[in-house]
Coordinates of C-alpha atoms and ligand atoms in Angstrom, one line a residue:
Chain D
X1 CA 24.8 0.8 39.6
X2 CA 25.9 -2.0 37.2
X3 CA 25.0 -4.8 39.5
X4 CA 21.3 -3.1 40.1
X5 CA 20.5 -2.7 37.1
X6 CA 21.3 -6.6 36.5
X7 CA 19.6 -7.7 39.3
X8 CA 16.2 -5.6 38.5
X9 CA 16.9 -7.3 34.5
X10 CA 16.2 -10.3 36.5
X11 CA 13.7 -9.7 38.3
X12 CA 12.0 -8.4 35.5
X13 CA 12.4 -11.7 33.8
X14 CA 11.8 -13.5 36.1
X15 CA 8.8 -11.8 36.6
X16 CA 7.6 -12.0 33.1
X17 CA 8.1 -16.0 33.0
X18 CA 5.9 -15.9 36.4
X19 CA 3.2 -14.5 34.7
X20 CA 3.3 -16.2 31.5
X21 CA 3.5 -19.6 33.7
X22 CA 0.5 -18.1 35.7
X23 CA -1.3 -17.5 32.0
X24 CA -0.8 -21.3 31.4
X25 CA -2.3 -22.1 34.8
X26 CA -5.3 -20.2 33.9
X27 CA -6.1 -21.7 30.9
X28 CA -5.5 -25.2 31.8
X29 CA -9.5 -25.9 31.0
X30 CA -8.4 -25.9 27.0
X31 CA -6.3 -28.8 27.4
X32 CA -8.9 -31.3 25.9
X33 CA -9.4 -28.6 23.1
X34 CA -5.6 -28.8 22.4
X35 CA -5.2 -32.6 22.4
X36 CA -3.5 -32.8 18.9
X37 CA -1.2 -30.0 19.3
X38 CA -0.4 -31.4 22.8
X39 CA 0.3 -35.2 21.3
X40 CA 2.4 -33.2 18.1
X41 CA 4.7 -31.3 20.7
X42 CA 4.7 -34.8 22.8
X43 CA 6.2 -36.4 19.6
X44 CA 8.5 -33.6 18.6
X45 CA 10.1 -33.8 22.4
X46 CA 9.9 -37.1 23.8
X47 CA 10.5 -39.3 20.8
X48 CA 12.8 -37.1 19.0
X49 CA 15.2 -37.0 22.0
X50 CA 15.2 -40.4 23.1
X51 CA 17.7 -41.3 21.3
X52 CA 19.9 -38.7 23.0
X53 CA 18.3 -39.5 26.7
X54 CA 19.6 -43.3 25.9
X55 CA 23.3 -42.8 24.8
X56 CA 23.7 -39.9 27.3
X57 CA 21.5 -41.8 30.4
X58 CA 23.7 -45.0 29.5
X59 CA 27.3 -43.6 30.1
X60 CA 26.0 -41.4 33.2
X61 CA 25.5 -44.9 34.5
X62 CA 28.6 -46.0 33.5
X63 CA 30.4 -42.5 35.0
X64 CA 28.8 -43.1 38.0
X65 CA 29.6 -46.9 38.9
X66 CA 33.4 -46.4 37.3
X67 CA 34.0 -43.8 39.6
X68 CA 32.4 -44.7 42.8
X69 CA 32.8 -48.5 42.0
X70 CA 36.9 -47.9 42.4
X71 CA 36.7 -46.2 45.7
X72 CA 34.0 -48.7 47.1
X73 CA 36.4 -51.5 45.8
X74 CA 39.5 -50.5 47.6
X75 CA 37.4 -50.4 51.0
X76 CA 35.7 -53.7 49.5
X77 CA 32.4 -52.2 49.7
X78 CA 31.7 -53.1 45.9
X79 CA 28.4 -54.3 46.6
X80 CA 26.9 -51.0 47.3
X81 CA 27.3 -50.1 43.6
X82 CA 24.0 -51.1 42.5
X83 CA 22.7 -49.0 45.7
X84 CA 24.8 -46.0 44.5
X85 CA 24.2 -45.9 40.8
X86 CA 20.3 -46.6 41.1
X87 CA 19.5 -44.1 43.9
X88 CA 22.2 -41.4 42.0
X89 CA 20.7 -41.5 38.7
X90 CA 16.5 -41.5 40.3
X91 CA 17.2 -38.6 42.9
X92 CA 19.7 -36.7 40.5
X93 CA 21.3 -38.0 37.8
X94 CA 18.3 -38.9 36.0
X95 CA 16.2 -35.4 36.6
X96 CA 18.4 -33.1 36.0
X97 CA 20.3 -35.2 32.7
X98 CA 17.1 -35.3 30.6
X99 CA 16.1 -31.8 31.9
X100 CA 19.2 -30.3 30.3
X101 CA 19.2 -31.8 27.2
X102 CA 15.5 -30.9 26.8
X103 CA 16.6 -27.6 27.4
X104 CA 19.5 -27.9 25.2
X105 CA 17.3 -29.2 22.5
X106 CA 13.6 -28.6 22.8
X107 CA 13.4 -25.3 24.7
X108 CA 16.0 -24.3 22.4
X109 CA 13.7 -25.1 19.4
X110 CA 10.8 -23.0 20.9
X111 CA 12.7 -20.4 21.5
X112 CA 13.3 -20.5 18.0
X113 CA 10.2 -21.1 16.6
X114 CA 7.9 -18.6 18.5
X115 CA 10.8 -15.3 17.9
X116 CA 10.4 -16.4 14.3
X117 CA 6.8 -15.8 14.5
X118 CA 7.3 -12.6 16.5
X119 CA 9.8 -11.1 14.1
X120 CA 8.1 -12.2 10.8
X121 CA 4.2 -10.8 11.9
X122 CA 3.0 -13.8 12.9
X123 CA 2.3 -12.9 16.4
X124 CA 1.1 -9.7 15.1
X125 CA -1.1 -11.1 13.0
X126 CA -2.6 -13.9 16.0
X127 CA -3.0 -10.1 18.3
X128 CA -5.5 -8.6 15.2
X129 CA -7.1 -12.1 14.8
X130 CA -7.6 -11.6 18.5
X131 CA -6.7 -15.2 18.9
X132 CA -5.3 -16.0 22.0
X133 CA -1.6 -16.6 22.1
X134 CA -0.7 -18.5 25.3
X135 CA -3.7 -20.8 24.4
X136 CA -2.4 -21.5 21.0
X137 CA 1.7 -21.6 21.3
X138 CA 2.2 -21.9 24.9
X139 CA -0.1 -24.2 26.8
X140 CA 0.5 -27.0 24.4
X141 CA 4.4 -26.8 24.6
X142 CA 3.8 -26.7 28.5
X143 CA 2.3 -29.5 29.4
X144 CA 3.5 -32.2 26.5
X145 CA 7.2 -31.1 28.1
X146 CA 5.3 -31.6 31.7
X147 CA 4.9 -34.6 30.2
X148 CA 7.9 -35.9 28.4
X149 CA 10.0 -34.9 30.9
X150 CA 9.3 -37.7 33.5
X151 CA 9.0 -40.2 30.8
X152 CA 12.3 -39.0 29.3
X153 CA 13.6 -39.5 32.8
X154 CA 12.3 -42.6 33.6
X155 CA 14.4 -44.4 30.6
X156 CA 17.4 -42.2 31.4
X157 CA 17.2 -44.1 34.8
X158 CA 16.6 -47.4 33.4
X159 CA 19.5 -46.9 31.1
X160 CA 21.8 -45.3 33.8
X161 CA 21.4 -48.3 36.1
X162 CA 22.0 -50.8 33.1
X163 CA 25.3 -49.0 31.6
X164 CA 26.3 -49.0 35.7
X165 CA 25.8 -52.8 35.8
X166 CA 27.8 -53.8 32.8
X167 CA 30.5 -51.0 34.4
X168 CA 30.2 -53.0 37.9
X169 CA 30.3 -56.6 36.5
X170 CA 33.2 -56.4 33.4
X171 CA 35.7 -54.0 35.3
X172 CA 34.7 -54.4 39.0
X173 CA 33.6 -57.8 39.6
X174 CA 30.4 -57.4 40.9
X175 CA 28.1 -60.4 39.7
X176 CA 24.8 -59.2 37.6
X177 CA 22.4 -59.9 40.1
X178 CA 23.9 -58.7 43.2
X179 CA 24.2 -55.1 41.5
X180 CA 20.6 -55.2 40.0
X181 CA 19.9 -56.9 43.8
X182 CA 21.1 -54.0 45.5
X183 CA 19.9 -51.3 43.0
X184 CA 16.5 -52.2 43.2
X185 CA 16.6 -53.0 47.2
X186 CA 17.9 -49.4 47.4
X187 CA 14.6 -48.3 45.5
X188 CA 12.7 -49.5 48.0
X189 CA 12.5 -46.8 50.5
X190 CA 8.3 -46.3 50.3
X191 CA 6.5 -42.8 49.8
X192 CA 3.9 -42.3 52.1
X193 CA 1.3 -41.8 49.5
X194 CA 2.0 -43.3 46.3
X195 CA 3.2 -46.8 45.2
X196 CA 6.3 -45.7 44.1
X197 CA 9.5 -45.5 45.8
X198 CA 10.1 -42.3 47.6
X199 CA 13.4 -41.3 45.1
X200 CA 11.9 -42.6 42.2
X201 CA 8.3 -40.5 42.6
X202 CA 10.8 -37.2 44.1
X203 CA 12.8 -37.4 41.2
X204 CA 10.0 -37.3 38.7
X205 CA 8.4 -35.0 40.5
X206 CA 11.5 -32.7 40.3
X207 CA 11.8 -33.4 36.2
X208 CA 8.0 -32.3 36.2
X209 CA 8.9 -28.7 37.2
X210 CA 11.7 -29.2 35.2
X211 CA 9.8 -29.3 31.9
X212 CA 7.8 -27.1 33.4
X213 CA 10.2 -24.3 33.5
X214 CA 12.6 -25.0 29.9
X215 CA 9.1 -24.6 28.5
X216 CA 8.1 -21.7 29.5
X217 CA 11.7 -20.0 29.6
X218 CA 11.7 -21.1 26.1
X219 CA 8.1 -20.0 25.0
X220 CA 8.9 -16.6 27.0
X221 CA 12.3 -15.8 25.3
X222 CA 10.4 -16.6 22.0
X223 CA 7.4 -14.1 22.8
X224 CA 9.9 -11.5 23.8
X225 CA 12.6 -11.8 20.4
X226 CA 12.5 -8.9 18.2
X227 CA 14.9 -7.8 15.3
X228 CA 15.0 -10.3 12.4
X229 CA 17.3 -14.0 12.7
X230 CA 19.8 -11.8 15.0
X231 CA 16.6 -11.7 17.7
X232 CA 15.5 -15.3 17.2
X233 CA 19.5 -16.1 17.8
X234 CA 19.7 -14.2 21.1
X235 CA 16.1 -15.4 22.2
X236 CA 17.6 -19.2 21.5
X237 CA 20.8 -18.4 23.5
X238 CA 18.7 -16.7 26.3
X239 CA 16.3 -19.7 26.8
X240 CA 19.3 -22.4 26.7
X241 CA 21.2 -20.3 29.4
X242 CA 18.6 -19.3 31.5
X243 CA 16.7 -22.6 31.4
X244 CA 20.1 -24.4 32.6
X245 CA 20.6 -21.5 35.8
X246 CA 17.0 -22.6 36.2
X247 CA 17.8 -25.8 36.9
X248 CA 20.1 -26.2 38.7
X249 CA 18.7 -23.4 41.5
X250 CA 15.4 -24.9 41.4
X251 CA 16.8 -28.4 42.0
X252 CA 19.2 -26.9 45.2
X253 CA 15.8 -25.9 46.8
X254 CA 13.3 -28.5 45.7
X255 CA 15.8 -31.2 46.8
X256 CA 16.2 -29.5 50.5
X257 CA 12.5 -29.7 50.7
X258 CA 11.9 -33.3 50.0
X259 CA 14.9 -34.7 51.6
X260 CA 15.9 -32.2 54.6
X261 CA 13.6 -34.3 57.3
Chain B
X1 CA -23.7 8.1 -1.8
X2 CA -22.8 9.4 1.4
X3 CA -24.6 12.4 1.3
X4 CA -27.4 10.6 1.9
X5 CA -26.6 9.7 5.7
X6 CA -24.3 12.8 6.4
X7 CA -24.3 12.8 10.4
X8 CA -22.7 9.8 10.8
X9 CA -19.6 9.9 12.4
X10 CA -16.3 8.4 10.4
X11 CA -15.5 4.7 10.9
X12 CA -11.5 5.5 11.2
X13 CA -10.4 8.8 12.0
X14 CA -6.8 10.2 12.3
X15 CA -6.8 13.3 14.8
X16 CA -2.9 14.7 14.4
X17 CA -1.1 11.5 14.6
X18 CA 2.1 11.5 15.7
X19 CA 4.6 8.7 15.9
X20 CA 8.5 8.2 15.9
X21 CA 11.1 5.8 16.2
X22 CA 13.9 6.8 17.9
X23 CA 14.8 10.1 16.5
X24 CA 12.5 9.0 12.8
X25 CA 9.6 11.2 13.0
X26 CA 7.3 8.8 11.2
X27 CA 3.7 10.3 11.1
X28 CA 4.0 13.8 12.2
X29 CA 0.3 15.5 12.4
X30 CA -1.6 13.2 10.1
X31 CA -5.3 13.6 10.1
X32 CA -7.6 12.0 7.7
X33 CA -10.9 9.9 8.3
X34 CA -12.9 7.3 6.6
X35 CA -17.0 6.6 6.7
X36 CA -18.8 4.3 6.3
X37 CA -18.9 2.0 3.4
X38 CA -15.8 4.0 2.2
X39 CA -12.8 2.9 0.7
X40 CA -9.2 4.7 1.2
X41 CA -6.5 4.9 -0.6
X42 CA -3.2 5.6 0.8
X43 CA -0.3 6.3 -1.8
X44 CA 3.6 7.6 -0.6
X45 CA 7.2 7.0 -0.9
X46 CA 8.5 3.6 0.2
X47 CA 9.3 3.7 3.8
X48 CA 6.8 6.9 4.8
X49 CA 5.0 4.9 7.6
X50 CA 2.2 3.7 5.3
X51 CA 2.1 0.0 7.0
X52 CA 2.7 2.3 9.7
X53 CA -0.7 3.7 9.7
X54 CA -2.4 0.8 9.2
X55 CA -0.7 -0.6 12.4
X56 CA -1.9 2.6 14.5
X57 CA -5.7 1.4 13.6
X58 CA -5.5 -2.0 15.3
X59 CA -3.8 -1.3 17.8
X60 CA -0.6 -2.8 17.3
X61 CA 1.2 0.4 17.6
X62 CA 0.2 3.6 20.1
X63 CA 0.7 7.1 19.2
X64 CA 2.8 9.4 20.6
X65 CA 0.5 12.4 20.6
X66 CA -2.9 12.3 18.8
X67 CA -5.7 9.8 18.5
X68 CA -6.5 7.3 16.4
X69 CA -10.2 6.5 16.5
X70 CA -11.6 3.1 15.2
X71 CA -15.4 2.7 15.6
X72 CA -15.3 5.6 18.5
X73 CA -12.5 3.9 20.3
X74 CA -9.3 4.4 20.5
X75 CA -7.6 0.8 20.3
X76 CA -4.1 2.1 22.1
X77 CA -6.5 2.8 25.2
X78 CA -8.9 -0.3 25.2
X79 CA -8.5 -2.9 28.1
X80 CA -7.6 -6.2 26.2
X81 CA -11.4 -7.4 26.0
X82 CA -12.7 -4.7 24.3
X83 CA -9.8 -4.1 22.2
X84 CA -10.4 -7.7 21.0
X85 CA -13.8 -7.5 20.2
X86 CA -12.8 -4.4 18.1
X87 CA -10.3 -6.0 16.7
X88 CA -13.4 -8.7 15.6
X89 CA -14.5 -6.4 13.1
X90 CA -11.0 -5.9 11.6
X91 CA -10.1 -7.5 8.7
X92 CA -6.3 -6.9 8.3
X93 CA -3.4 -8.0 5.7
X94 CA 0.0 -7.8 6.2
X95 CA 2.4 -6.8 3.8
X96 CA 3.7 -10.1 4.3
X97 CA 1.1 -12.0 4.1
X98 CA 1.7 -13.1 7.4
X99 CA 0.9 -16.8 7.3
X100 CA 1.1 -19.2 10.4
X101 CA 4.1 -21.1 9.3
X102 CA 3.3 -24.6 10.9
X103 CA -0.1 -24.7 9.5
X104 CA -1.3 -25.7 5.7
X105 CA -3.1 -22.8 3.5
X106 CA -6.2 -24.3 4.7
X107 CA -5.7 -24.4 8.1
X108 CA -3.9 -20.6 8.3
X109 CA -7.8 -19.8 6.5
X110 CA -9.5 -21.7 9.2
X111 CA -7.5 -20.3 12.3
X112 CA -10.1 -17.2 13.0
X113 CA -13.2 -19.5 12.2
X114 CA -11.9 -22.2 14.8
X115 CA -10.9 -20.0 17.4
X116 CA -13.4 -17.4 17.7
X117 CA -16.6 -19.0 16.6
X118 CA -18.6 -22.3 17.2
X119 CA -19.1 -23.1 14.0
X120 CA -18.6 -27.1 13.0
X121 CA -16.1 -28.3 11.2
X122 CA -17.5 -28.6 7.9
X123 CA -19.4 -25.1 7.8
X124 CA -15.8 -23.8 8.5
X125 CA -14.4 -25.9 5.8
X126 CA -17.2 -24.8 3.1
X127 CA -16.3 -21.1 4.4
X128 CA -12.6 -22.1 3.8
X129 CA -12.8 -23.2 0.4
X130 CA -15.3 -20.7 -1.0
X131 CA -12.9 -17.9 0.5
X132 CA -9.6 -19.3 -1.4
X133 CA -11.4 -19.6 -4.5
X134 CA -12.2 -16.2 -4.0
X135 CA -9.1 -15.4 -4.5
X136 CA -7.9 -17.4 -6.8
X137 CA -5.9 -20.2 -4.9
X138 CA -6.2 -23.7 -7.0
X139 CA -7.4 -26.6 -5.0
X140 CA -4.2 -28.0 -4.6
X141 CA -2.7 -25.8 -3.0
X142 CA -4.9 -26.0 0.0
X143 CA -2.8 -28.6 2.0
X144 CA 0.3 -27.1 1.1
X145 CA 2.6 -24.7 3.6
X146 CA 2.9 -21.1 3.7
X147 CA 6.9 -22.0 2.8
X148 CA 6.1 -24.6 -0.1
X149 CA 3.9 -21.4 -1.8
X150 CA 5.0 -18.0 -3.7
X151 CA 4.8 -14.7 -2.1
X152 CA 1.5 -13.9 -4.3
X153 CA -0.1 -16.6 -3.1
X154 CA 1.0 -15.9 0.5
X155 CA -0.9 -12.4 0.3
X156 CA -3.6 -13.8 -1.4
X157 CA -3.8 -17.0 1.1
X158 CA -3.4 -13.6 3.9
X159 CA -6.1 -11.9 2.1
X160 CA -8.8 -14.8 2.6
X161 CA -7.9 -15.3 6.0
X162 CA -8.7 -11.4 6.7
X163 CA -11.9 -11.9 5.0
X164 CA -13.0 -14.8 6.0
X165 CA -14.8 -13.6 9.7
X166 CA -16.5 -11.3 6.7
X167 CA -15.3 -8.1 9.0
X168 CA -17.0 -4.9 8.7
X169 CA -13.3 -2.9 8.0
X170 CA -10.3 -4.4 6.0
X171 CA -7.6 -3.1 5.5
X172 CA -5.5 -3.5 3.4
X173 CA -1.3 -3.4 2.9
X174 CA -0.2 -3.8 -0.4
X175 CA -2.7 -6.1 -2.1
X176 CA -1.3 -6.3 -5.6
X177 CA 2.3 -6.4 -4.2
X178 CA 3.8 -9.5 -6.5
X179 CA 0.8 -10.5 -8.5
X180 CA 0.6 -10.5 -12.0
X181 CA -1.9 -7.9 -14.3
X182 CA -4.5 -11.0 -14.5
X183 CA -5.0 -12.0 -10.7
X184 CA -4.0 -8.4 -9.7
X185 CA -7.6 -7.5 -11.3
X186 CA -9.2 -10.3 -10.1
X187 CA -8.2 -9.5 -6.6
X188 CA -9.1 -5.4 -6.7
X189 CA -12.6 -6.9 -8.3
X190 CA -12.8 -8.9 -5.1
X191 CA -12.0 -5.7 -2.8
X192 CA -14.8 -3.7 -4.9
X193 CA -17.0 -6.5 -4.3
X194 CA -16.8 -6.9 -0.9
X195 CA -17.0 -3.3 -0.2
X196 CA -19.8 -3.3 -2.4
X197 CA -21.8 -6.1 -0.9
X198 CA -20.9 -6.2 2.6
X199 CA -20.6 -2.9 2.9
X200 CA -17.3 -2.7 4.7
X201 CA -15.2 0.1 4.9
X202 CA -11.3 -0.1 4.5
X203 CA -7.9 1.4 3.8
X204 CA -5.8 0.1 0.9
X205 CA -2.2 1.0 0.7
X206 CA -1.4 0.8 -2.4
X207 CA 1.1 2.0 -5.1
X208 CA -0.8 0.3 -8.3
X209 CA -3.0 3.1 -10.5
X210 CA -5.4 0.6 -11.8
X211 CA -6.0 -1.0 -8.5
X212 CA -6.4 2.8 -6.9
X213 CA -8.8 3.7 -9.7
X214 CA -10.7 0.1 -9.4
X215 CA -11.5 -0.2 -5.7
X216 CA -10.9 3.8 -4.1
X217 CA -13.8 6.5 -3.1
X218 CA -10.5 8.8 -2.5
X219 CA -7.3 8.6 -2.2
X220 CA -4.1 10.0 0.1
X221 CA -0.9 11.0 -0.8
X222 CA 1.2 10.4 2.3
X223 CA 4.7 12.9 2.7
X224 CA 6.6 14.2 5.4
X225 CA 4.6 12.3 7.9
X226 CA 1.0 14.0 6.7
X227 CA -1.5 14.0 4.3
X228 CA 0.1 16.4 1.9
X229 CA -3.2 15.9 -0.5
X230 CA -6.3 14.3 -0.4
X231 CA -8.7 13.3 -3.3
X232 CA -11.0 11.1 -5.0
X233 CA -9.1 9.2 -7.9
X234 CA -10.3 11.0 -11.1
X235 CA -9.1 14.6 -9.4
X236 CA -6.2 13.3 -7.4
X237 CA -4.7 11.7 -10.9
X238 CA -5.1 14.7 -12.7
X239 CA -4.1 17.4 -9.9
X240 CA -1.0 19.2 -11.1
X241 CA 0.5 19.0 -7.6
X242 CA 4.4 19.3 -8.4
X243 CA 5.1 16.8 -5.8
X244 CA 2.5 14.5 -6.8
X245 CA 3.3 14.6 -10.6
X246 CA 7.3 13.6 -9.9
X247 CA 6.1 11.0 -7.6
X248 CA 3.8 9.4 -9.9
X249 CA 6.4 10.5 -13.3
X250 CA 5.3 10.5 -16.6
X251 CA 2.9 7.7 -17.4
X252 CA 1.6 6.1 -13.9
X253 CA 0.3 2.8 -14.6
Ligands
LIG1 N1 9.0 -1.4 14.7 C1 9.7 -0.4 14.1 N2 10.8 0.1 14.7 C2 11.6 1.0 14.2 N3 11.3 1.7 13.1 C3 10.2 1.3 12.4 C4 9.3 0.3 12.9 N4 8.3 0.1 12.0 C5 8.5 1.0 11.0 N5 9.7 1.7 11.3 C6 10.2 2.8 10.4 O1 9.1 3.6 10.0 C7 9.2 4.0 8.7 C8 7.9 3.6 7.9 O2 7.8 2.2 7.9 P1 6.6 1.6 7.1 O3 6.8 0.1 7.2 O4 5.3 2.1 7.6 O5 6.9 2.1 5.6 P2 5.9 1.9 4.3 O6 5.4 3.3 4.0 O7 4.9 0.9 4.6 O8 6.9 1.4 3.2 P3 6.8 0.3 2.1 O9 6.0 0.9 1.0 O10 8.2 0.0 1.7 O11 6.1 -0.8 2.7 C9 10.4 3.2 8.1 O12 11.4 4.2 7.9 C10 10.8 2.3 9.2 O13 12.2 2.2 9.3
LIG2 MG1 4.6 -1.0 4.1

């Protein structure tokens, strides 16, 4: 009983994202209407949590090189650190980093701003104005995160790969260029179709969905809040938690697809 | 006045409304109308479903039992494009005000113009400004943000950005709710006005005398969930209703 009623909660929720993320889709054509919103939200994410993606992207690096840097070193295979920490942070690392701590921060802050427009009568009052909702609050906060989130993830990588070289070359003796040798020789597995490296373009392809779905978990769980601060706070919690879950499953399946052959 | 056109059906009309909340029996049988080019007031007891009411005729709530019919139509069972085009010739004000809180007084103003029509940019600003001064907002003001102004000037801001689309029914929650005696009578002169020249037909809940007497063709006395009376102003504030007369105490002002 208890465990159907859960699962039908989620499916209901998950249905209700679906179709506010199909709403989006539909109304894509009033992107060049929405430039300046777009470019406000762009600010408010990207540049506002750079700061963040640089301190946390820099000791990921640093994580990642310590730890496989000892293992490699007592098989003396210390110059495959570069190979580890860059391909690490592009495929994984990097992706899923900056997607969490937009959700942490940003999809938080939608959450909280659109269930305080739907507990004070703001949304009420957009309904009677008969002015289109998902076209005013939603498709702008979708697609400048669809945005942000591979740029965000590009500099976490950058950074990642630079905390792992001063890791590899003061505590593992691995000279500067051999690391940054081997990272980048590492990168150079092609895509087929684009003139990026095949990690590089799959892992910003992954943080694309990414900021695709903490946006709209975020926009959803603020359309949906309802009872005064106590609402906005449970809408907030809601979009954190259920971004995260989001995630991590979609990132299970989306890597088996680009990797599995 | 309306005698003159007598077959015409009411703009608003209220068929036995009902309407709870949980176990709350809010609007229990209400029925009332409103035609056109008429202007009601609805009085009653804090926390009798008066914003209630007004919700019920846009379509933001559904009744339980009973219609509500706006213009012929019942909102609660329009499909979203014609409840919206409706809702176009709605002019509505929350209690609140119900500002946009990321965007300036002037931009909250300019949201319906900018959304819904194709008007340019400086026709929209020209409608702007000549709206706030309407009622009564100094220039100032305009840039400011719903949280750097007062609550009066909230509704009022609210006020202009329901009038703005110059709808053909307003109504009204509470328009004199936190203004003082001078831009209180500036703002029921505006209500008279626009009825007056636009013809528009609206609701007003209100709890102010003055303002009642100033802007309403009749006015209802909401209780229990129903209309318990129903009158134009100069006999509703002289009826000897026991009810009425301890609701409204000595000397209603
Ligand atoms: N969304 C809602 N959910 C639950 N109860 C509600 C809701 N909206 C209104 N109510 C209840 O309905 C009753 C009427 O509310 P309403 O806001 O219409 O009162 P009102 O007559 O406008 O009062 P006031 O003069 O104080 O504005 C209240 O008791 C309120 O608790
Ligand atoms: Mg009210």
């Amino acid at each position: 009983m208890g465990i159907w009623t859960t699962i039908s909660g989620l499916g209901l929720a998950l249905g209700l994202r679906l179709e506010l993320f199909g709403a989006v889709l539909a109304r894509l054509h009033d992107v060049p209407r929405r430039r300046a919103l777009i470019a406000q939200e762009l600010y408010g994410s990207a540049i506002q949590t750079l700061h963040v993606i640089l301190l946390v992207g820099l000791f990921i690096g640093m994580i990642v090189s310590l730890q496989t840097g000892i293992e490699l070193a007592r098989i003396g295979q210390q110059d495959q650190i570069g190979t580890i920490v860059a391909v690490s942070m592009a495929r994984e690392m990097g992706p899923f980093i900056t997607a969490t701590i937009l959700a942490a921060t940003v999809g938080s802050a939608m959450a909280a701003e659109i269930g305080t427009m739907s507990v004070s009568d703001e949304l009420a009052a957009l309904e009677v104005l008969s002015i289109d909702r998902v076209k005013l609050l939603v498709l702008p906060r979708v697609v400048s995160l669809m945005l942000a989130a591979p740029l965000l993830t590009v500099v976490c990588d950058a950074i990642g790969v630079l905390g792992g070289g001063f890791v590899a070359q003061s505590q593992l003796n691995v000279s500067w260029q051999l690391y940054i040798d081997s990272a980048l020789e590492a990168l150079r597995t092609p895509a087929q179709f684009l003139p990026l490296p095949k990690d590089v373009w799959s892992g910003l392809l992954k943080s694309v969905v990414f900021g695709a779905l903490v946006a709209v978990i975020g926009c959803a769980s603020g359309l949906q809040a309802h009872g005064g601060a106590l609402g906005v706070g449970r809408a907030t919690r809601a979009a954190v938690r259920d971004s995260i879950i989001a995630i991590i499953i979609s990132n299970y399946f989306m890597t088996w697809l680009l990797y599995q052959s | 006045m309306s005698s003159t056109k007598p077959i015409e059906p009411p703009v608003i009309r209220f068929e036995e409304v009902v309407k709870s909340f949980g176990t709350q029996r809010v609007l229990d049988g209400l029925t009332f109308e409103v035609r056109r080019g008429q202007c009601l007031a609805i009085m009653g007891p804090s926390g009798t479903g008066k914003s209630v009411i007004l919700r019920h005729a846009v379509g933001l709530m559904k009744p339980d039992a009973g219609r509500v019919l706006v213009e012929g139509q019942e909102p609660s069972k329009l499909k979203p494009r014609e409840l919206a085009v409706l809702r176009k010739k709605i002019g509505f004000l929350f209690q609140e005000g119900a500002l946009i809180n990321w965007l300036s007084v002037r931009d909250n103003v300019a949201l319906p113009l900018r959304e819904n029509t194709r008007l340019s940019e400086a026709e929209i600003a020209t409608k702007v400004e000549e709206k706030l001064d309407l009622v009564r907002i100094a220039k100032q003001s305009f840039d400011k943000m719903p949280s750097q102004i007062s609550g009066g000037m909230k509704k009022r801001v609210g006020l202009a950005r329901a009038l703005v689309t110059e709808p053909e029914i307003v109504l009204y929650d509470e328009p004199n709710a936190g203004l003082d005696p001078e831009i209180s009578a500036s703002i029921n002169d505006l209500i008279r006005e626009v009825q007056v020249r636009l013809g528009t037909t609206s609701i007003v809940v209100e709890h102010r005398v003055a303002c009642i007497k100033t802007v309403a063709d009749e006015v209802l006395f909401l209780e229990k969930g129903r209309a318990h009376l129903q009158l134009p102003p100069k006999e509703f504030f002289s009826s000897s209703d026991p009810r009425l007369r301890q609701f409204l105490g000595p000397n209603p002002d």
